Structures are given as C-alpha cells and as structure tokens.
mmCIF file with all atom_site columns, C-alpha atoms in Angstrom:
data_model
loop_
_atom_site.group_PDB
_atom_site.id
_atom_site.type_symbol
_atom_site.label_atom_id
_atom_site.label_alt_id
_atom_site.label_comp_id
_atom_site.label_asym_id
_atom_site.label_entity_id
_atom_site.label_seq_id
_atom_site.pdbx_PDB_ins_code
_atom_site.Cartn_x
_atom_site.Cartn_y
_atom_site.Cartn_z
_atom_site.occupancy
_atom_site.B_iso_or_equiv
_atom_site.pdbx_formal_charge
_atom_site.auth_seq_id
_atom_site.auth_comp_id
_atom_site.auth_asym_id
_atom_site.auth_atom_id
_atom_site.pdbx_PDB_model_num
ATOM 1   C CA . UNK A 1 1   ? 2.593   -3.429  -19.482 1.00 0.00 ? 25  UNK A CA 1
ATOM 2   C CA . UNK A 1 2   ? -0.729  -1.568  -20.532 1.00 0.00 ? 26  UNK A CA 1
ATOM 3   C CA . UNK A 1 3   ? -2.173  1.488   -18.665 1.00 0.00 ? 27  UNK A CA 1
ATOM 4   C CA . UNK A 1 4   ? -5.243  -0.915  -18.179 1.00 0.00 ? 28  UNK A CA 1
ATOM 5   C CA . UNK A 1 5   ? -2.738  -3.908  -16.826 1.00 0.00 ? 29  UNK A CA 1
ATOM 6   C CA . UNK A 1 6   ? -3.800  -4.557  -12.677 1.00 0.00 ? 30  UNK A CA 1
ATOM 7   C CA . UNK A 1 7   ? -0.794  -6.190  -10.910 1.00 0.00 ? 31  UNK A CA 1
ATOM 8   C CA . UNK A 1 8   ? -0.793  -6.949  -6.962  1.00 0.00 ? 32  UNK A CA 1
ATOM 9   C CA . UNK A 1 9   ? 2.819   -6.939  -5.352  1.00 0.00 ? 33  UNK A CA 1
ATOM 10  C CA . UNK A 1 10  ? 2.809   -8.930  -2.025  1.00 0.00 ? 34  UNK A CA 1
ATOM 11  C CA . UNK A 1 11  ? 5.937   -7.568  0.059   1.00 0.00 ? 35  UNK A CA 1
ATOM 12  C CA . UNK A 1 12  ? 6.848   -9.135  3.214   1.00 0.00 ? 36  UNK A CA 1
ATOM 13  C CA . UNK A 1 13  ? 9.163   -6.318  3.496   1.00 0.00 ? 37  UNK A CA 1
ATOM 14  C CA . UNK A 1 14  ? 10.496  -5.499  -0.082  1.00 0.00 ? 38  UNK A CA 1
ATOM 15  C CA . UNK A 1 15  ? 13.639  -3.170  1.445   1.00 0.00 ? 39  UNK A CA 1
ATOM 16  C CA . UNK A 1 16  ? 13.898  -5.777  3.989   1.00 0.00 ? 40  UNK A CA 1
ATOM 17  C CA . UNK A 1 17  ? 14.470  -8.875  2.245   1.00 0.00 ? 41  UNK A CA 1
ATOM 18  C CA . UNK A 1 18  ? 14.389  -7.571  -1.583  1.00 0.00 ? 42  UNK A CA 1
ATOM 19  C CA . UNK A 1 19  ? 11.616  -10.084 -2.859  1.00 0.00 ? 43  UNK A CA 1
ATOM 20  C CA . UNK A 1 20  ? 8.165   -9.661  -4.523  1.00 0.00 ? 44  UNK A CA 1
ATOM 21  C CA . UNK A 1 21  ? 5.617   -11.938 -4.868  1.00 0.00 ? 45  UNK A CA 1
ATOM 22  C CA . UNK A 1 22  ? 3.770   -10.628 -8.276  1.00 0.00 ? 46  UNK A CA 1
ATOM 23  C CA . UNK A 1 23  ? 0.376   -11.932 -9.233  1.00 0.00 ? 47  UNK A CA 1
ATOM 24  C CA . UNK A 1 24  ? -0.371  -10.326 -12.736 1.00 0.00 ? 48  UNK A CA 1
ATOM 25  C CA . UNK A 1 25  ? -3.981  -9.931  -13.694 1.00 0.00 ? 49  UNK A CA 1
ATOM 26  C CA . UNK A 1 26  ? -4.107  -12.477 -16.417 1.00 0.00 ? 50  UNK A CA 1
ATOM 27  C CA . UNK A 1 27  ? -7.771  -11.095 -17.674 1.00 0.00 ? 51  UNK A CA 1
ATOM 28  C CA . UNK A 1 28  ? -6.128  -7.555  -17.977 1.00 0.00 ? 52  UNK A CA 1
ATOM 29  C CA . UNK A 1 29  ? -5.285  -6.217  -21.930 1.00 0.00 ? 53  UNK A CA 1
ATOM 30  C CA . UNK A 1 30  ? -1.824  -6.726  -23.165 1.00 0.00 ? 54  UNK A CA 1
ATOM 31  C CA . UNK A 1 31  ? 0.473   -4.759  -24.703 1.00 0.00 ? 55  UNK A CA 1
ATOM 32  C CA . UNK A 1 32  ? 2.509   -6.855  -27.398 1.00 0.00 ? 56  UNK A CA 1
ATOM 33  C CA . UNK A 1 33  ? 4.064   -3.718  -28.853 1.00 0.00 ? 57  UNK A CA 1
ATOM 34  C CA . UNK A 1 34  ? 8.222   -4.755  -28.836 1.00 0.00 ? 58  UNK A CA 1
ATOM 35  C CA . UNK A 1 35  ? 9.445   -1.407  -29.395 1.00 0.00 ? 59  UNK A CA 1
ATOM 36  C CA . UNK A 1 36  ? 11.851  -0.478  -26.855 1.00 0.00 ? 60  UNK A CA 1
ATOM 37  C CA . UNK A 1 37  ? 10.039  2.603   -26.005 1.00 0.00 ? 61  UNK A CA 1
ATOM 38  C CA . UNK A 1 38  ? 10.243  4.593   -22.498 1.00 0.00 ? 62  UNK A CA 1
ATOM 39  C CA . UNK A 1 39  ? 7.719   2.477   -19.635 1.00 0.00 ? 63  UNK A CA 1
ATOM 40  C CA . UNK A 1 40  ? 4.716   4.763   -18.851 1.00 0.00 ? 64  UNK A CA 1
ATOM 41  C CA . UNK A 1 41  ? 4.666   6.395   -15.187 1.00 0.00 ? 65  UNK A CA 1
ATOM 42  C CA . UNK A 1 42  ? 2.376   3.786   -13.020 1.00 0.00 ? 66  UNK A CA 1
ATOM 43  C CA . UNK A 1 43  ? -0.160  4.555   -10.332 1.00 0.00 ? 67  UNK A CA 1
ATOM 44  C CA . UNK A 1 44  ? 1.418   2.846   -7.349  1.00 0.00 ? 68  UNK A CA 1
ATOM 45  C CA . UNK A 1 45  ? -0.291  2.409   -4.066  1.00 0.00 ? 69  UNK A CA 1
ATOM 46  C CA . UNK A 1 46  ? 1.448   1.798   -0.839  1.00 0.00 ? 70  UNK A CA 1
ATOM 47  C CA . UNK A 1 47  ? -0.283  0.126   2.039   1.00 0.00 ? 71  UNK A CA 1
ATOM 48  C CA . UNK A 1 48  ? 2.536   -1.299  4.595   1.00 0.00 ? 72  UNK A CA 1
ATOM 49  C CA . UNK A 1 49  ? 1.874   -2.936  7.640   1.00 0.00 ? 73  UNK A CA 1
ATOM 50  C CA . UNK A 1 50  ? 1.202   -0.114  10.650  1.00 0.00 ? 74  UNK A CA 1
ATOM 51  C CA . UNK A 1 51  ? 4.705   -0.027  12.075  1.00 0.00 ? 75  UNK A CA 1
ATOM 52  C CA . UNK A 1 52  ? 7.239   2.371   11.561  1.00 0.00 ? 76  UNK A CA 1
ATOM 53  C CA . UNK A 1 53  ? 10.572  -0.505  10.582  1.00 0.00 ? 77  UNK A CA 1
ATOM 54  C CA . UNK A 1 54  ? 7.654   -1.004  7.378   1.00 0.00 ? 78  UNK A CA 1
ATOM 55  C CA . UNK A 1 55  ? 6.655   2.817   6.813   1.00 0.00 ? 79  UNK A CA 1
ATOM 56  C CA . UNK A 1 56  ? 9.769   4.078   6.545   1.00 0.00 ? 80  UNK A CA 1
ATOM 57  C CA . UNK A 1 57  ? 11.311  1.383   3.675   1.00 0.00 ? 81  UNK A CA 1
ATOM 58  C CA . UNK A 1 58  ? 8.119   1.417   1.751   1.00 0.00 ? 82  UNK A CA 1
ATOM 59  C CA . UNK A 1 59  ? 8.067   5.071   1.916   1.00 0.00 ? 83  UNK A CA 1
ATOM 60  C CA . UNK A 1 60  ? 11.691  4.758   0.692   1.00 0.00 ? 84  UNK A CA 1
ATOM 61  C CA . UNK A 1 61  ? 10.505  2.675   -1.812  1.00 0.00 ? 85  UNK A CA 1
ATOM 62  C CA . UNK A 1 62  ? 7.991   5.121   -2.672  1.00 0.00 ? 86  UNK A CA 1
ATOM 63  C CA . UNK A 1 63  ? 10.672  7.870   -3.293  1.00 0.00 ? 87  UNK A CA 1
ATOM 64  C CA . UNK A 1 64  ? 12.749  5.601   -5.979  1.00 0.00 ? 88  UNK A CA 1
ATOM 65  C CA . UNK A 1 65  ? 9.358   5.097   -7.714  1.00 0.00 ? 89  UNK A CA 1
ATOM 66  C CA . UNK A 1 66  ? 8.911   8.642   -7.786  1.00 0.00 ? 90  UNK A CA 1
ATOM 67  C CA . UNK A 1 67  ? 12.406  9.689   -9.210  1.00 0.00 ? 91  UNK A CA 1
ATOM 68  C CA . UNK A 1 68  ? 11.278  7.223   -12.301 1.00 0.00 ? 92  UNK A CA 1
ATOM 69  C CA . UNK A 1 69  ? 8.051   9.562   -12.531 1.00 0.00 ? 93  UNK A CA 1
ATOM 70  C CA . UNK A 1 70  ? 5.791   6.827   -10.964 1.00 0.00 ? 94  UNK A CA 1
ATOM 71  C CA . UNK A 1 71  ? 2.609   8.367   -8.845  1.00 0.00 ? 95  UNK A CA 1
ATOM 72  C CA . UNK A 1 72  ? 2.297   6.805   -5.020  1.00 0.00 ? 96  UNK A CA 1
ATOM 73  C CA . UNK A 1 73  ? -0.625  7.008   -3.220  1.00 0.00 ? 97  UNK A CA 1
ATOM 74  C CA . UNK A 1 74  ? 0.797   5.688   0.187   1.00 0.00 ? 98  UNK A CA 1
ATOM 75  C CA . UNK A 1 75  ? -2.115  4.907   3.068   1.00 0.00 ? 99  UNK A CA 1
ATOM 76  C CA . UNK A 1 76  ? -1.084  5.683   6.305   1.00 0.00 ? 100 UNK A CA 1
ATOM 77  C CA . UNK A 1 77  ? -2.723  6.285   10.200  1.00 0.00 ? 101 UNK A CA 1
ATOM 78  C CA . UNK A 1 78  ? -4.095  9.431   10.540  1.00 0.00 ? 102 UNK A CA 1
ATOM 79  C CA . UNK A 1 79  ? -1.978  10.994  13.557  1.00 0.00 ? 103 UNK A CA 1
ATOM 80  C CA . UNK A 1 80  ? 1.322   8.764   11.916  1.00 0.00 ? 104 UNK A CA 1
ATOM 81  C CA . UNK A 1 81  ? 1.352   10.881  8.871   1.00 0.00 ? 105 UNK A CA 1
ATOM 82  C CA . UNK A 1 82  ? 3.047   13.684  10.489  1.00 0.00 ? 106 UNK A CA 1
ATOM 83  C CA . UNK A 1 83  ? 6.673   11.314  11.690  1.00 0.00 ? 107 UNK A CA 1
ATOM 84  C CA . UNK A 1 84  ? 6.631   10.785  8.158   1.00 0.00 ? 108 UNK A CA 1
ATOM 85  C CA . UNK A 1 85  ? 5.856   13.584  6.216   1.00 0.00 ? 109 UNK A CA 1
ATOM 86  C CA . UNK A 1 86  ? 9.606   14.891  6.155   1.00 0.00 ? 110 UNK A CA 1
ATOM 87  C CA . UNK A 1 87  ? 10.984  11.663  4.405   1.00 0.00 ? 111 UNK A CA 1
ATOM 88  C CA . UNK A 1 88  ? 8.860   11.999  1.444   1.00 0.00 ? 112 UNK A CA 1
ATOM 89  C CA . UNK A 1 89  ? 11.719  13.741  -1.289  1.00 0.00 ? 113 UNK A CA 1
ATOM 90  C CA . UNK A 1 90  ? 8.814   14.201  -3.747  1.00 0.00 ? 114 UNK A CA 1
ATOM 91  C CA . UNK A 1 91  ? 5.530   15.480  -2.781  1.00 0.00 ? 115 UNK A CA 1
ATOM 92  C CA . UNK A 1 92  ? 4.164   15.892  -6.227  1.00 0.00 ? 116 UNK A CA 1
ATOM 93  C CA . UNK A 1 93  ? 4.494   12.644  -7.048  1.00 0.00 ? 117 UNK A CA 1
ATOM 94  C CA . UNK A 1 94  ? 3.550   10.423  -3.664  1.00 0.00 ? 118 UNK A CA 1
ATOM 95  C CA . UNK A 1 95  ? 0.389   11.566  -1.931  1.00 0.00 ? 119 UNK A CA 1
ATOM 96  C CA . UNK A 1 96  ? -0.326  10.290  1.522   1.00 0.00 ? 120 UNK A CA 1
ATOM 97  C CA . UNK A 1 97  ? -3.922  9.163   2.224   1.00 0.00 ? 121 UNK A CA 1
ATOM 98  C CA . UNK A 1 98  ? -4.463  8.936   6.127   1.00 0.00 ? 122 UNK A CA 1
ATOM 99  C CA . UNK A 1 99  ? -6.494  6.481   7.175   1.00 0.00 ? 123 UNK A CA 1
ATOM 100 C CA . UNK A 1 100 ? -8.704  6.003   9.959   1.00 0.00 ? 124 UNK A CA 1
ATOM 101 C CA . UNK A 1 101 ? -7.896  3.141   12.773  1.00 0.00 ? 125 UNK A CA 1
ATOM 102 C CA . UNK A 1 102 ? -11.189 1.837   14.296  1.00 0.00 ? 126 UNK A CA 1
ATOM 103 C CA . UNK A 1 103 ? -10.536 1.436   17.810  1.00 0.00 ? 127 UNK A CA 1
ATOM 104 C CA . UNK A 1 104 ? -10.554 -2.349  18.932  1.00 0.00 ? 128 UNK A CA 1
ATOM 105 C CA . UNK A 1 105 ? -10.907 -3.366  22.619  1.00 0.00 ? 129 UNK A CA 1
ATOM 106 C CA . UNK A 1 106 ? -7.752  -3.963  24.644  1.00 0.00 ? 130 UNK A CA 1
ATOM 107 C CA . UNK A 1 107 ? -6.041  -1.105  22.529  1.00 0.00 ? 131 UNK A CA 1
ATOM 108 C CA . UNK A 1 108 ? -5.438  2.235   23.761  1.00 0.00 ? 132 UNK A CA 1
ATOM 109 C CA . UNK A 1 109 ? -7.287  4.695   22.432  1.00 0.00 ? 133 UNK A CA 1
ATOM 110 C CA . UNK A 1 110 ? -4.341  6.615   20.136  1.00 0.00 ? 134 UNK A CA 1
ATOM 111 C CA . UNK A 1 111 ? -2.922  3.376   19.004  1.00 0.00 ? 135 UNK A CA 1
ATOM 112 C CA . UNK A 1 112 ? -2.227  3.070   15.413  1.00 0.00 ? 136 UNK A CA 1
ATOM 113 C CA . UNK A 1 113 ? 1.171   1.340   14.972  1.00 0.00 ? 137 UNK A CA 1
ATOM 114 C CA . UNK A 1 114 ? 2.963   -1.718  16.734  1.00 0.00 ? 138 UNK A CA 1
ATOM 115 C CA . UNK A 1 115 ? 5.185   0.746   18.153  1.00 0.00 ? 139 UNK A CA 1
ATOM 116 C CA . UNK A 1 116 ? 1.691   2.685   20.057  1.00 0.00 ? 140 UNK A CA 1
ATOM 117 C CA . UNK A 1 117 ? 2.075   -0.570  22.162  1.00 0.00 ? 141 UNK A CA 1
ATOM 118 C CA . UNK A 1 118 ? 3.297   -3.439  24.329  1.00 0.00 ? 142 UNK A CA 1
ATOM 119 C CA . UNK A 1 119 ? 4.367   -6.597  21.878  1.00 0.00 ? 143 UNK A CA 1
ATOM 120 C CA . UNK A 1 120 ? 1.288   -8.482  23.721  1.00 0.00 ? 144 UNK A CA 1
ATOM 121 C CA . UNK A 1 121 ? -0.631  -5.752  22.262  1.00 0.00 ? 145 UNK A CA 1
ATOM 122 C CA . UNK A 1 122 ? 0.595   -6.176  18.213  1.00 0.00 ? 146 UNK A CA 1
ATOM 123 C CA . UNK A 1 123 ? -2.266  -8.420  17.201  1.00 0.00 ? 147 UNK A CA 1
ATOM 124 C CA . UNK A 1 124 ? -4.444  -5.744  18.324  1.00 0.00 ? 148 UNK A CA 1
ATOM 125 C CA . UNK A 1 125 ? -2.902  -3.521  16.180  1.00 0.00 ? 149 UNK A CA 1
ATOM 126 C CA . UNK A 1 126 ? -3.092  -6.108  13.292  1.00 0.00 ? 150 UNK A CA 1
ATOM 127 C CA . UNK A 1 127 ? -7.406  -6.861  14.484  1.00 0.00 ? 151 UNK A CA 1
ATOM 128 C CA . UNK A 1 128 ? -7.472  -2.802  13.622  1.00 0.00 ? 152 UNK A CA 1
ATOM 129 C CA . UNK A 1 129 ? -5.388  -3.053  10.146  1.00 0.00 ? 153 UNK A CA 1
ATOM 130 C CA . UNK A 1 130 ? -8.109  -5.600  9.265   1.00 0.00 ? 154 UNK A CA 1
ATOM 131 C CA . UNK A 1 131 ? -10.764 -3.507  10.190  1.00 0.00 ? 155 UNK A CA 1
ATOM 132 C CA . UNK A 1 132 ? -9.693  -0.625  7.531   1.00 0.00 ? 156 UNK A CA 1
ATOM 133 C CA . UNK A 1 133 ? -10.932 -2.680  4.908   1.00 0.00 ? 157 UNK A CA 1
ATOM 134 C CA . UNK A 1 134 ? -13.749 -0.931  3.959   1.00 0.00 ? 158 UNK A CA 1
ATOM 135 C CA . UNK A 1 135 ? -11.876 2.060   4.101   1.00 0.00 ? 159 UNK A CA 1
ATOM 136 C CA . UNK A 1 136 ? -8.839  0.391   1.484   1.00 0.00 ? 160 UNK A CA 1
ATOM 137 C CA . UNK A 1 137 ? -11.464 -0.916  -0.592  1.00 0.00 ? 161 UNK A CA 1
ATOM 138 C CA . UNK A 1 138 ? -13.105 2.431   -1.504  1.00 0.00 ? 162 UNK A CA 1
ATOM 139 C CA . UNK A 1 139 ? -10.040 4.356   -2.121  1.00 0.00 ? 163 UNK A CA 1
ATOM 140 C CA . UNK A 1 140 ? -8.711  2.067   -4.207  1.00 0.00 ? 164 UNK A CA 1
ATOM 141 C CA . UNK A 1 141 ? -11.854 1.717   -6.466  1.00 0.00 ? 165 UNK A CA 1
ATOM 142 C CA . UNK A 1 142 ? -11.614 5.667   -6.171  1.00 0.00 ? 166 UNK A CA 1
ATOM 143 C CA . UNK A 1 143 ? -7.952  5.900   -7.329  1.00 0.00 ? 167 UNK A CA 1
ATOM 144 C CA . UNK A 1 144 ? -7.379  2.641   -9.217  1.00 0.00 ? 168 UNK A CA 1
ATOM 145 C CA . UNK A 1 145 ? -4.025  2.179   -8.991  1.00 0.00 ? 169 UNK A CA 1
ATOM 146 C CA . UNK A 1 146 ? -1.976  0.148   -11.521 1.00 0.00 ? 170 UNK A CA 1
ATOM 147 C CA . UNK A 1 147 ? -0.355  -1.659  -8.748  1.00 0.00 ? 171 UNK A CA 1
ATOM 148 C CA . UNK A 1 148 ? -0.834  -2.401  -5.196  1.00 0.00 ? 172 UNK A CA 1
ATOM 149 C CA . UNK A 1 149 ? 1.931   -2.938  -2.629  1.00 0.00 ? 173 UNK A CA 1
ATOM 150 C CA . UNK A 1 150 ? 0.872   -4.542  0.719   1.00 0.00 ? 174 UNK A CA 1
ATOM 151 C CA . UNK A 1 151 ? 2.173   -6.977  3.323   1.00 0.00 ? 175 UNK A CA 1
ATOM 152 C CA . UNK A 1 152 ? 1.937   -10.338 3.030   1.00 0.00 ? 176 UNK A CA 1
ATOM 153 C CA . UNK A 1 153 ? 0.147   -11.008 6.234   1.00 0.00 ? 177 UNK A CA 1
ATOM 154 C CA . UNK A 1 154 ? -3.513  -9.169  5.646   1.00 0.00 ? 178 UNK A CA 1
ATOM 155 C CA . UNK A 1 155 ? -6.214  -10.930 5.218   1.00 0.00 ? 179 UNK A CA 1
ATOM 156 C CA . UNK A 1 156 ? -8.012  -7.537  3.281   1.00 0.00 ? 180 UNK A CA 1
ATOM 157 C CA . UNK A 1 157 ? -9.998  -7.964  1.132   1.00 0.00 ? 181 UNK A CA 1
ATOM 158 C CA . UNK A 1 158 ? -7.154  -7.220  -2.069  1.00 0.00 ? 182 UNK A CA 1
ATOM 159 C CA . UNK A 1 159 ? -8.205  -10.996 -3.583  1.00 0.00 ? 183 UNK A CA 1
ATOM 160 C CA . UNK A 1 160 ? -8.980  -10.248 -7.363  1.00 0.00 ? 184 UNK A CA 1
ATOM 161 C CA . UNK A 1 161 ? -11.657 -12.192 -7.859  1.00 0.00 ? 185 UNK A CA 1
ATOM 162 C CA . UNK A 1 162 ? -13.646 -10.595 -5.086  1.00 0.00 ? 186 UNK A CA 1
ATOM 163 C CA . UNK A 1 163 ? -12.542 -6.785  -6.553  1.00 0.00 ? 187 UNK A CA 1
ATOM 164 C CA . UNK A 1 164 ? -13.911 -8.103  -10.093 1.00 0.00 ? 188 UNK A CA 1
ATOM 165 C CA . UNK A 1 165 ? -17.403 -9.545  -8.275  1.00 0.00 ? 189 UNK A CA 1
ATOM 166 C CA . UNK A 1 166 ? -18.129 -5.977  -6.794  1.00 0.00 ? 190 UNK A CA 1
ATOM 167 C CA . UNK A 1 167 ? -17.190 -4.068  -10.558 1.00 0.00 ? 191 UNK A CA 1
#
C-alpha cells in the first residue's frame, strides 16, 4: 500500500470479535511494486467508542501496531486520558489526543464514557460522541492519518466522499 493510500477500518470491537470491515480508497495511488520489501510504518488513528471495555482493546491494539513501528494517534476524553495513560507500552510511537465532550442535556456534567453513567443514560453519552465531530474532522485533516479505526455505530462524519467534497 502507498504512503498516499487512505483506508477506513470499521471495528465493532476488533479485540472483541477479531473482524474488520475495510473500505479501501479506490481513487487513492497504487503501489504495483511486487518486491517483497519491508511495509512502511502507517499513520494509524484510533477513535473507539467512549467506554472503557473499547479503550482499553483498541489501546491494546494500538500497542501491537506500535511494536511493528506504526504511529497511533488515539482520541480520547479529556479527563479519561489519565486511567489510560499507564497502558500505553510505547509513548513515542502512540500519541493521545484528548478530546473535548460537549455537554448534552440529561448528562452529568463530568460525563464522558458509558461507564460516567446509568445504562438509561448511554445514548447520551453516544448524542455527545456525535457531537465531537467537528472536533474529529479537524484533527484528522491536521494529522492525515493513513488509516482510521472507529466503531461501527457513529454516524461522524468519516464518509469519504464528504472528506473529498471539503479538500
């Protein structure tokens, strides 16, 4: 795969149930060469769903890339970063970029992650994930990673036709 290549990776939970949905940008440059040579290190980023049973295995996931050389940028709540901080093996290689929930009403004020709140409360939590759009969109034009992992369930706004419109 070229430097240039854009793949999305859809993971309901990929240390959960061990599949990947790939959706290969077909307009991306291809790189024919059949050499076997070594794969270049990627520019992976991270963005699980905001509970910690999905943190913790992509984060996992996120150290494996890491021992193959592969740079994560992993987006996580603000005031969650610091439960996690410990389990990252290889801080030169995965870089966590906090992100900022927008309060939504019915939520209490510090709630970032499903576990902040009552079950009843979850699609709260998921109204707020939603809400960080703006917020994924402009660090990933900033970074542009190679790859994307996310869960299945966002609606954000990761379709690639839209993120070719706004180039």
């Amino acid at each position: 795969m070229s430097t240039g290549a854009a793949l999305v990776l859809l993971a309901g939970s990929v240390a959960r149930f061990g599949k990947v949905v790939c959706q290969p940008d077909m307009d991306a440059p291809r790189d024919h060469n059949t050499t076997m040579e070594a794969p270049l290190p990627m520019h992976i980023a991270m963005f699980p769903w905001f509970a910690m049973g999905h943190f913790i295995p992509y984060l996992h996931f996120s150290n494996k890339l890491a021992i193959r050389g592969h740079k994560i940028s992993f987006f996580i709540p603000k005031n969650t970063l610091n439960k996690l901080q410990h389990l990252n093996l290889h801080p030169n290689l995965i870089t966590f970029f906090p992100i900022n929930v927008p309060h939504v009403d019915g939520l209490p004020h510090d709630a970032e992650t499903s576990s902040d709140v009552p079950f009843s409360l979850v699609p709260l939590i998921a109204t707020a994930m939603d809400q960080t759009e703006k917020q994924i969109e402009l660090l990933l034009k900033e970074l542009k990673p190679d790859i994307l992992v996310h869960f299945l369930y966002l609606t954000l706004g990761m379709d690639q036709e839209k993120a070719k419109e706004k180039d």
